[in-house]
Coordinates of N, CA, C and O in Angstrom, one line a residue:
M840 N 46.5 1.8 54.3 CA 46.4 0.8 53.2 C 47.7 0.8 52.4 O 48.2 1.8 52.1
T841 N 48.1 -0.4 52.1 CA 49.3 -0.5 51.3 C 49.0 -0.3 49.8 O 47.8 -0.3 49.4
L842 N 50.0 -0.1 49.0 CA 49.9 0.1 47.6 C 49.2 -1.1 47.0 O 48.3 -1.0 46.1
R843 N 49.6 -2.3 47.4 CA 49.0 -3.5 46.9 C 47.5 -3.6 47.2 O 46.7 -4.0 46.3
Q844 N 47.1 -3.2 48.4 CA 45.7 -3.2 48.7 C 44.9 -2.2 47.9 O 43.8 -2.4 47.5
V845 N 45.5 -1.0 47.7 CA 44.9 0.0 46.8 C 44.7 -0.5 45.4 O 43.6 -0.4 44.8
C846 N 45.7 -1.2 44.8 CA 45.6 -1.7 43.5 C 44.5 -2.8 43.4 O 43.8 -2.9 42.5
L847 N 44.5 -3.7 44.4 CA 43.5 -4.7 44.5 C 42.1 -4.2 44.6 O 41.2 -4.6 43.8
A848 N 41.9 -3.2 45.4 CA 40.6 -2.5 45.5 C 40.2 -1.8 44.2 O 39.0 -1.9 43.8
T849 N 41.1 -1.2 43.6 CA 40.8 -0.6 42.3 C 40.4 -1.6 41.2 O 39.5 -1.4 40.5
C850 N 41.1 -2.7 41.2 CA 40.8 -3.8 40.2 C 39.4 -4.3 40.5 O 38.6 -4.6 39.6
V851 N 39.1 -4.6 41.7 CA 37.8 -5.1 42.1 C 36.7 -4.1 41.7 O 35.7 -4.5 41.2
A852 N 36.9 -2.8 42.0 CA 35.9 -1.8 41.6 C 35.7 -1.7 40.1 O 34.6 -1.6 39.6
A853 N 36.8 -1.8 39.4 CA 36.7 -1.8 37.9 C 36.0 -3.0 37.4 O 35.1 -2.9 36.5
L854 N 36.2 -4.2 37.9 CA 35.5 -5.4 37.5 C 34.0 -5.2 37.8 O 33.1 -5.6 37.0
A855 N 33.7 -4.7 39.0 CA 32.3 -4.5 39.4 C 31.6 -3.5 38.4 O 30.4 -3.8 38.0
L856 N 32.3 -2.5 38.0 CA 31.7 -1.5 37.1 C 31.5 -2.1 35.7 O 30.5 -1.9 35.1
A857 N 32.5 -2.9 35.3 CA 32.4 -3.6 34.0 C 31.3 -4.6 33.9 O 30.6 -4.7 32.9
G858 N 31.0 -5.2 35.1 CA 29.9 -6.2 35.1 C 28.6 -5.5 34.9 O 27.6 -6.2 34.5
G859 N 28.4 -4.3 35.3 CA 27.2 -3.6 35.2 C 27.0 -3.0 33.8 O 25.9 -2.4 33.5
C860 N 28.0 -3.0 32.9 CA 27.9 -2.5 31.6 C 27.1 -3.4 30.6 O 27.2 -4.7 30.8
T861 N 26.6 -2.9 29.6 CA 26.0 -3.7 28.6 C 27.1 -4.4 27.8 O 28.3 -4.0 27.9
Q862 N 26.8 -5.4 27.0 CA 27.8 -6.1 26.2 C 28.5 -5.1 25.2 O 29.7 -5.1 25.0
E863 N 27.7 -4.2 24.6 CA 28.2 -3.2 23.7 C 29.2 -2.3 24.4 O 30.3 -2.0 23.8
Q864 N 28.9 -1.9 25.6 CA 29.8 -1.0 26.3 C 31.1 -1.7 26.7 O 32.2 -1.2 26.6
Q865 N 31.0 -3.0 27.1 CA 32.1 -3.8 27.4 C 33.0 -4.0 26.2 O 34.2 -3.9 26.3
N866 N 32.4 -4.2 25.0 CA 33.2 -4.3 23.8 C 33.9 -3.1 23.4 O 35.1 -3.1 23.0
K867 N 33.3 -1.9 23.6 CA 33.9 -0.6 23.4 C 35.1 -0.4 24.3 O 36.1 0.0 23.9
I868 N 34.9 -0.7 25.6 CA 36.0 -0.6 26.5 C 37.2 -1.5 26.1 O 38.3 -1.1 26.1
S869 N 36.9 -2.7 25.7 CA 37.9 -3.6 25.2 C 38.6 -3.1 24.0 O 39.9 -3.1 24.0
R870 N 37.9 -2.5 23.1 CA 38.5 -1.9 21.9 C 39.4 -0.7 22.3 O 40.5 -0.6 21.7
D871 N 38.9 0.1 23.2 CA 39.7 1.2 23.6 C 41.0 0.8 24.3 O 42.1 1.4 24.0
V872 N 40.9 -0.2 25.1 CA 42.1 -0.7 25.8 C 43.1 -1.3 24.7 O 44.3 -1.1 24.7
Q873 N 42.5 -2.1 23.8 CA 43.3 -2.7 22.7 C 44.0 -1.6 21.9 O 45.2 -1.7 21.5
N874 N 43.3 -0.6 21.5 CA 43.8 0.5 20.7 C 44.9 1.2 21.5 O 45.9 1.6 20.9
W875 N 44.7 1.4 22.8 CA 45.7 2.1 23.6 C 47.0 1.2 23.8 O 48.1 1.7 23.7
T876 N 46.8 -0.1 24.0 CA 48.0 -1.0 24.1 C 48.6 -1.4 22.8 O 49.8 -1.7 22.8
G877 N 47.9 -1.3 21.7 CA 48.4 -1.7 20.4 C 48.4 -3.2 20.2 O 48.3 -4.0 21.2
T878 N 48.5 -3.6 19.0 CA 48.5 -5.0 18.6 C 49.5 -5.1 17.5 O 50.0 -4.2 16.9
N879 N 49.9 -6.4 17.1 CA 50.7 -6.6 16.0 C 49.8 -7.2 14.9 O 49.9 -8.4 14.6
G880 N 49.0 -6.3 14.3 CA 48.0 -6.8 13.4 C 48.5 -7.0 12.0 O 49.5 -6.5 11.6
V881 N 47.7 -7.9 11.3 CA 48.0 -8.2 9.9 C 46.7 -8.0 9.2 O 45.6 -8.4 9.6
L882 N 46.7 -7.3 8.0 CA 45.6 -7.1 7.2 C 45.9 -7.8 5.8 O 46.9 -7.4 5.2
E883 N 45.0 -8.7 5.5 CA 45.1 -9.3 4.1 C 43.9 -8.9 3.3 O 42.8 -9.0 3.8
I884 N 44.2 -8.6 2.0 CA 43.2 -8.1 1.1 C 43.1 -9.1 0.0 O 44.1 -9.5 -0.6
Y885 N 41.9 -9.6 -0.4 CA 41.7 -10.6 -1.4 C 40.9 -10.1 -2.6 O 40.0 -9.3 -2.4
A886 N 41.2 -10.6 -3.7 CA 40.5 -10.4 -5.0 C 39.9 -11.8 -5.3 O 40.6 -12.7 -5.7
G887 N 38.6 -12.0 -4.9 CA 38.1 -13.3 -5.0 C 38.7 -14.2 -3.9 O 38.7 -13.8 -2.7
D888 N 39.3 -15.3 -4.3 CA 40.0 -16.1 -3.3 C 41.5 -16.0 -3.4 O 42.3 -16.7 -2.7
K889 N 42.0 -15.0 -4.1 CA 43.5 -14.8 -4.3 C 43.9 -13.6 -3.4 O 43.4 -12.5 -3.4
L890 N 45.0 -13.9 -2.6 CA 45.6 -12.8 -1.7 C 46.3 -11.8 -2.6 O 47.2 -12.2 -3.4
V891 N 46.0 -10.5 -2.6 CA 46.6 -9.5 -3.4 C 47.5 -8.5 -2.7 O 48.4 -7.9 -3.2
R892 N 47.2 -8.3 -1.4 CA 47.9 -7.3 -0.6 C 48.0 -7.8 0.9 O 47.0 -8.4 1.4
R893 N 49.1 -7.5 1.5 CA 49.2 -7.8 3.0 C 49.9 -6.7 3.6 O 51.0 -6.2 3.1
F894 N 49.4 -6.2 4.7 CA 50.0 -5.2 5.5 C 50.3 -5.8 6.9 O 49.5 -6.5 7.5
L895 N 51.6 -5.6 7.4 CA 52.1 -6.1 8.6 C 52.3 -5.0 9.7 O 52.3 -3.8 9.3
K896 N 52.4 -5.4 10.9 CA 52.7 -4.5 12.0 C 51.7 -3.3 12.1 O 52.1 -2.2 12.4
I897 N 50.4 -3.6 12.0 CA 49.4 -2.6 12.2 C 49.1 -2.5 13.7 O 48.8 -3.5 14.3
D898 N 49.2 -1.3 14.2 CA 48.8 -1.2 15.6 C 47.3 -1.0 15.8 O 46.8 -1.4 16.8
K899 N 46.6 -0.4 14.9 CA 45.2 -0.2 14.9 C 44.7 0.2 13.6 O 45.4 0.8 12.8
M900 N 43.4 0.0 13.4 CA 42.7 0.5 12.2 C 41.6 1.4 12.8 O 41.0 1.0 13.8
S901 N 41.3 2.5 12.1 CA 40.3 3.4 12.6 C 39.2 3.6 11.6 O 39.4 3.5 10.4
T902 N 38.1 4.0 12.1 CA 36.9 4.3 11.2 C 36.9 5.8 11.0 O 37.1 6.6 11.9
A903 N 36.8 6.2 9.8 CA 36.8 7.6 9.4 C 35.4 8.2 9.9 O 34.4 7.6 9.8
M904 N 35.5 9.4 10.5 CA 34.3 10.1 11.0 C 34.1 11.3 10.2 O 35.1 12.0 9.8
G905 N 32.9 11.7 9.9 CA 32.6 12.9 9.1 C 32.9 14.1 9.9 O 32.7 14.2 11.1
T906 N 33.4 15.1 9.3 CA 33.8 16.4 9.9 C 32.6 17.2 10.4 O 32.5 17.6 11.6
D907 N 31.6 17.3 9.6 CA 30.4 18.1 9.9 C 29.4 17.3 10.7 O 28.8 17.9 11.7
D908 N 29.1 16.1 10.4 CA 28.0 15.3 11.0 C 28.5 14.3 12.1 O 27.7 13.8 12.8
G909 N 29.8 14.1 12.1 CA 30.3 13.2 13.1 C 30.0 11.7 13.0 O 30.2 10.9 13.8
R910 N 29.4 11.4 11.8 CA 28.9 10.0 11.6 C 30.1 9.2 11.0 O 30.9 9.7 10.2
A911 N 30.0 7.9 11.2 CA 31.1 7.0 10.7 C 31.0 6.9 9.2 O 29.9 6.8 8.6
R912 N 32.1 6.9 8.5 CA 32.2 6.8 7.1 C 32.3 5.3 6.7 O 32.6 4.5 7.6
N913 N 32.2 5.0 5.5 CA 32.2 3.6 5.1 C 33.6 3.1 4.7 O 33.8 2.3 3.7
Y914 N 34.6 3.6 5.4 CA 36.0 3.0 5.1 C 36.8 3.1 6.4 O 36.5 3.8 7.4
R915 N 37.8 2.3 6.4 CA 38.8 2.2 7.6 C 40.1 2.7 7.1 O 40.4 2.6 5.9
F916 N 41.0 3.1 8.0 CA 42.3 3.5 7.6 C 43.3 3.2 8.7 O 42.9 2.9 9.8
G917 N 44.6 3.1 8.3 CA 45.6 2.8 9.3 C 47.0 2.9 8.6 O 47.1 3.3 7.5
Y918 N 48.0 2.5 9.3 CA 49.3 2.4 8.9 C 49.9 1.0 9.1 O 49.6 0.4 10.1
G919 N 50.6 0.5 8.1 CA 51.2 -0.8 8.2 C 52.3 -1.0 7.2 O 52.4 -0.2 6.2
V920 N 53.2 -2.0 7.4 CA 54.2 -2.3 6.5 C 53.6 -3.1 5.3 O 53.0 -4.1 5.5
L921 N 53.8 -2.6 4.1 CA 53.3 -3.3 2.9 C 54.2 -4.5 2.6 O 55.4 -4.3 2.3
D922 N 53.7 -5.7 2.8 CA 54.5 -6.9 2.5 C 54.4 -7.2 1.0 O 53.6 -8.0 0.6
E923 N 55.3 -6.5 0.3 CA 55.2 -6.6 -1.2 C 55.4 -8.0 -1.8 O 54.7 -8.4 -2.7
N924 N 56.2 -8.8 -1.1 CA 56.5 -10.2 -1.7 C 55.6 -11.2 -0.9 O 55.8 -12.4 -1.2
L925 N 54.7 -10.8 -0.1 CA 53.8 -11.7 0.6 C 54.5 -12.8 1.4 O 54.0 -13.9 1.4
N926 N 55.7 -12.5 2.0 CA 56.4 -13.6 2.7 C 56.2 -13.5 4.2 O 56.8 -14.2 4.9
F927 N 55.3 -12.7 4.6 CA 54.9 -12.6 6.0 C 56.1 -12.0 6.9 O 56.1 -12.1 8.1
V928 N 57.0 -11.3 6.3 CA 58.2 -10.7 7.0 C 58.3 -9.3 6.5 O 58.2 -9.0 5.3
A929 N 58.5 -8.3 7.4 CA 58.7 -7.0 7.1 C 60.2 -6.8 6.7 O 61.1 -6.6 7.5
D930 N 60.5 -7.0 5.4 CA 61.9 -7.0 4.9 C 62.4 -5.5 4.9 O 61.6 -4.6 4.9
P931 N 63.7 -5.4 4.9 CA 64.3 -4.0 5.0 C 63.8 -3.0 3.9 O 63.8 -1.8 4.2
N932 N 63.5 -3.5 2.7 CA 63.1 -2.6 1.7 C 61.6 -2.3 1.7 O 61.1 -1.5 0.9
E933 N 60.9 -3.0 2.6 CA 59.4 -2.7 2.7 C 59.1 -1.7 3.7 O 59.6 -1.8 4.9
R934 N 58.4 -0.7 3.4 CA 58.2 0.5 4.2 C 56.8 0.5 4.8 O 55.8 0.0 4.2
K935 N 56.6 1.3 5.9 CA 55.3 1.5 6.5 C 54.6 2.5 5.6 O 55.1 3.5 5.2
V936 N 53.3 2.2 5.3 CA 52.5 3.1 4.4 C 51.1 3.3 5.1 O 50.7 2.6 5.9
Y937 N 50.5 4.4 4.6 CA 49.1 4.7 5.0 C 48.2 3.9 4.0 O 48.5 3.8 2.8
F938 N 47.1 3.3 4.5 CA 46.1 2.7 3.7 C 44.7 3.0 4.1 O 44.5 3.4 5.2
E939 N 43.8 2.9 3.1 CA 42.4 3.0 3.3 C 41.7 1.8 2.7 O 42.1 1.4 1.6
I940 N 40.7 1.2 3.4 CA 39.9 0.1 2.8 C 38.4 0.4 3.0 O 38.0 1.0 4.0
S941 N 37.7 0.1 2.0 CA 36.2 0.3 2.0 C 35.6 -0.8 2.9 O 36.1 -1.9 3.1
D942 N 34.4 -0.5 3.3 CA 33.6 -1.6 4.0 C 33.3 -2.8 3.2 O 33.0 -3.8 3.6
Y943 N 33.4 -2.6 1.9 CA 33.1 -3.6 0.9 C 34.3 -4.4 0.5 O 34.2 -5.3 -0.4
T944 N 35.5 -4.1 1.1 CA 36.7 -4.8 0.7 C 36.7 -6.3 1.3 O 36.3 -6.5 2.4
N945 N 37.1 -7.2 0.5 CA 37.2 -8.6 0.9 C 38.5 -8.7 1.6 O 39.6 -8.8 1.0
M946 N 38.5 -8.7 3.0 CA 39.7 -8.6 3.8 C 39.6 -9.4 5.1 O 38.5 -9.7 5.5
V947 N 40.7 -9.7 5.6 CA 40.8 -10.4 6.9 C 41.8 -9.6 7.8 O 42.9 -9.3 7.3
F948 N 41.4 -9.2 9.0 CA 42.4 -8.6 9.9 C 42.5 -9.4 11.1 O 41.6 -9.9 11.7
F949 N 43.8 -9.7 11.5 CA 44.1 -10.6 12.7 C 45.4 -10.2 13.3 O 46.2 -9.5 12.7
E950 N 45.6 -10.7 14.5 CA 46.8 -10.5 15.2 C 47.8 -11.4 14.7 O 47.6 -12.6 14.5
N951 N 49.1 -10.9 14.5 CA 50.1 -11.8 13.9 C 50.5 -12.9 14.9 O 50.8 -12.7 16.0
P952 N 50.3 -14.2 14.4 CA 50.6 -15.3 15.3 C 52.1 -15.5 15.6 O 52.4 -16.4 16.4
R953 N 53.0 -14.8 14.9 CA 54.4 -15.1 15.0 C 55.0 -14.2 16.1 O 54.7 -13.2 16.4

């Protein structure tokens, strides 16, 4: 078998296995792959209808897990460039920072269209 045939057989097997998964399992696999490959995410935080913070170049956001009980906490965290002037550009004076957001935060997270 050639390398190409092995790759094709592996892909077919992976698709067959994915087809047998529930939708929830498929979504988890998709998130795992996306977290592994990374994205160019943007997080916008709103106070009412006004944009108050924007973070750029986010590769992933994670859910905090409890140390003792292993249960998901009600906040997310990650790293991104704080877009202080909200111009959608990571300017030289804007640095990568750690952030945490509550489940109750009025926010939008999306892949940077630029």
